[in-house]
Amino acid sequence: MKKLKKAAEPVESRWMRFVPHILILVFAAQSFWHALDKSATYDEPGHLTTSYLLLKTEHQDYDIGHPPLARYLFALPLLVMGPNLPAELEPPRVSAETPLSELPGSGLYFFATHFLYTNKFKAETILVTSRCVNILLGCLLGFWVYILARKLYGEKGAILSLLLFAFCPNLIAHSSLVTTDIGGLAFAFGFIYYFVRMLEPHGKGTDVWAGVWMGLALLSKFTNVFLVPFFAVLYLIFGKFRKEAMV
């Protein structure tokens, strides 16, 4: 008995597979060009230096204005690179009596300026090395935008969403800087995707992954704490429909 030949896949469908990859690469290329072209913003030296100090020293109180996860990620390539800390200056540790309204203190930016501009490596080299981490986090965000949009609106809606993402100037700019915004957003989108799946009738097991990505989001940006009450209310509203569908 002859085996039935599998129907050939349309050429258009085959090309559509590559479109998401191309768009994310285009986004990464634009972000990398921006990272190479722009000098440090006001807060980048502080983020960069704090990130490196968190992994190089035993203290965690240099700047408590941001959770540590994104900063640990920024510092990983610097550990391999090995820039030197200013030997003539004490690291800007924070006193327990310092009110939150005065953080981070001016000492952090003074120390950060010396770290970045009197180093054995050029400031541009240190900046771009850590900026590449944020570009990868931006690509992760693009991945979640595509996956979530495909689930909600289908393949064409996902392509359109990723197209708008790939050429958004705001996202390109933030992905090419050493700041915690894009990392917090990327992990939050991971949580939202698994939250949507958790509401489905057969979403068993996705609640664990939703919890994992929620934890990563909270470890990256304090403002992600607002996800907790908002999605708790959504779960109370829509969770009952899942239970009714499973009966």
CSV table of C-alpha atoms in Angstrom, one decimal, residues 2-135:
chain,number,residue,atom,x,y,z
A,2,LYS,CA,1.5,3.3,-1.1
A,3,LYS,CA,2.1,6.0,1.5
A,4,LEU,CA,0.3,9.2,1.0
A,5,LYS,CA,2.6,12.1,0.2
A,6,LYS,CA,2.5,14.9,2.7
A,7,ALA,CA,1.1,18.1,1.2
A,8,ALA,CA,3.7,20.6,0.3
A,9,GLU,CA,3.8,23.6,2.6
A,10,PRO,CA,3.0,26.9,0.9
A,11,VAL,CA,6.0,29.1,0.2
A,12,GLU,CA,4.3,31.9,2.0
A,13,SER,CA,4.0,29.8,5.2
A,14,ARG,CA,7.7,28.8,5.0
A,15,TRP,CA,8.8,32.4,4.8
A,16,MET,CA,6.5,33.5,7.6
A,17,ARG,CA,8.5,31.3,10.0
A,18,PHE,CA,11.5,33.5,9.5
A,19,VAL,CA,9.7,36.9,9.9
A,20,PRO,CA,9.8,36.9,13.8
A,21,HIS,CA,13.5,36.0,13.8
A,22,ILE,CA,14.3,38.8,11.3
A,23,LEU,CA,12.3,41.4,13.2
A,24,ILE,CA,14.0,40.5,16.5
A,25,LEU,CA,17.4,40.7,14.8
A,26,VAL,CA,16.4,44.1,13.3
A,27,PHE,CA,15.5,45.3,16.8
A,28,ALA,CA,18.8,44.0,18.3
A,29,ALA,CA,20.8,45.7,15.5
A,30,GLN,CA,19.1,49.0,16.0
A,31,SER,CA,19.6,48.8,19.8
A,32,PHE,CA,23.3,47.8,19.3
A,33,TRP,CA,23.9,50.7,17.0
A,34,HIS,CA,22.3,53.0,19.6
A,35,ALA,CA,24.5,51.5,22.3
A,36,LEU,CA,27.6,52.2,20.3
A,37,ASP,CA,26.6,55.7,19.3
A,38,LYS,CA,25.4,57.2,22.6
A,39,SER,CA,27.4,58.4,25.6
A,40,ALA,CA,26.4,57.5,29.2
A,41,THR,CA,23.1,58.9,30.5
A,42,TYR,CA,22.9,60.6,33.9
A,43,ASP,CA,22.0,57.4,35.8
A,44,GLU,CA,23.9,54.8,33.8
A,45,PRO,CA,27.2,55.1,35.7
A,46,GLY,CA,25.4,54.6,39.0
A,47,HIS,CA,23.5,51.5,37.7
A,48,LEU,CA,26.7,50.1,36.2
A,49,THR,CA,28.9,50.7,39.2
A,50,THR,CA,26.3,49.4,41.7
A,51,SER,CA,25.9,46.3,39.5
A,52,TYR,CA,29.6,45.6,39.6
A,53,LEU,CA,30.0,46.3,43.4
A,54,LEU,CA,27.1,43.9,44.2
A,55,LEU,CA,29.0,41.0,42.6
A,56,LYS,CA,32.5,42.0,43.6
A,57,THR,CA,31.9,42.8,47.3
A,58,GLU,CA,30.0,41.3,50.2
A,59,HIS,CA,27.8,44.3,50.7
A,60,GLN,CA,24.3,44.8,49.2
A,61,ASP,CA,23.6,48.4,50.5
A,62,TYR,CA,25.1,50.6,47.8
A,63,ASP,CA,21.8,51.6,46.3
A,64,ILE,CA,18.6,50.1,47.6
A,65,GLY,CA,16.4,51.8,45.0
A,66,HIS,CA,16.2,48.8,42.7
A,67,PRO,CA,16.0,45.0,43.2
A,68,PRO,CA,19.2,43.1,42.4
A,69,LEU,CA,18.4,40.7,39.5
A,70,ALA,CA,18.9,43.0,36.5
A,71,ARG,CA,22.0,44.5,38.1
A,72,TYR,CA,23.5,41.0,38.6
A,73,LEU,CA,22.9,40.3,34.9
A,74,PHE,CA,24.6,43.6,33.9
A,75,ALA,CA,27.7,42.8,36.0
A,76,LEU,CA,28.2,39.2,34.7
A,77,PRO,CA,30.2,40.2,31.6
A,78,LEU,CA,32.2,42.7,33.7
A,79,LEU,CA,33.4,39.9,36.0
A,80,VAL,CA,35.0,38.3,32.9
A,81,MET,CA,36.3,41.6,31.7
A,82,GLY,CA,37.8,42.6,35.0
A,83,PRO,CA,37.7,46.5,35.2
A,84,ASN,CA,39.4,47.9,38.3
A,85,LEU,CA,37.6,49.7,41.1
A,86,PRO,CA,39.0,53.1,42.2
A,87,ALA,CA,41.6,52.2,44.8
A,88,GLU,CA,41.8,55.7,46.3
A,89,LEU,CA,38.1,55.9,47.0
A,90,GLU,CA,35.9,54.0,49.5
A,91,PRO,CA,32.8,52.3,48.0
A,92,PRO,CA,29.7,54.4,48.6
A,93,ARG,CA,27.9,52.2,51.2
A,94,VAL,CA,24.6,53.4,52.6
A,95,SER,CA,24.0,54.1,56.2
A,96,ALA,CA,20.9,52.5,57.8
A,97,GLU,CA,19.9,55.9,59.1
A,98,THR,CA,19.8,57.5,55.6
A,99,PRO,CA,16.2,58.3,54.7
A,100,LEU,CA,14.9,56.8,51.4
A,101,SER,CA,14.2,60.3,50.1
A,102,GLU,CA,18.0,60.9,50.0
A,103,LEU,CA,18.9,57.7,48.1
A,104,PRO,CA,21.0,57.2,46.1
A,105,GLY,CA,23.5,59.6,47.7
A,106,SER,CA,25.9,61.9,45.7
A,107,GLY,CA,28.8,59.7,46.8
A,108,LEU,CA,27.6,56.9,44.5
A,109,TYR,CA,27.8,59.1,41.4
A,110,PHE,CA,31.1,60.5,42.4
A,111,PHE,CA,32.5,57.0,42.8
A,112,ALA,CA,30.8,55.8,39.6
A,113,THR,CA,32.3,58.6,37.6
A,114,HIS,CA,35.8,57.6,38.8
A,115,PHE,CA,35.1,54.0,38.1
A,116,LEU,CA,33.9,54.6,34.5
A,117,TYR,CA,36.2,57.3,33.4
A,118,THR,CA,39.5,56.6,35.2
A,119,ASN,CA,39.5,52.8,34.5
A,120,LYS,CA,42.1,50.8,32.6
A,121,PHE,CA,39.4,50.1,30.1
A,122,LYS,CA,37.7,52.8,28.0
A,123,ALA,CA,34.4,54.0,29.4
A,124,GLU,CA,32.8,53.2,26.0
A,125,THR,CA,34.0,49.6,26.2
A,126,ILE,CA,32.6,49.1,29.8
A,127,LEU,CA,29.3,50.7,28.8
A,128,VAL,CA,28.7,48.7,25.6
A,129,THR,CA,29.6,45.5,27.3
A,130,SER,CA,26.9,45.9,29.9
A,131,ARG,CA,24.5,47.5,27.5
A,132,CYS,CA,24.6,44.2,25.4
A,133,VAL,CA,23.0,42.4,28.4
A,134,ASN,CA,20.0,44.8,28.2
A,135,ILE,CA,19.8,44.3,24.5
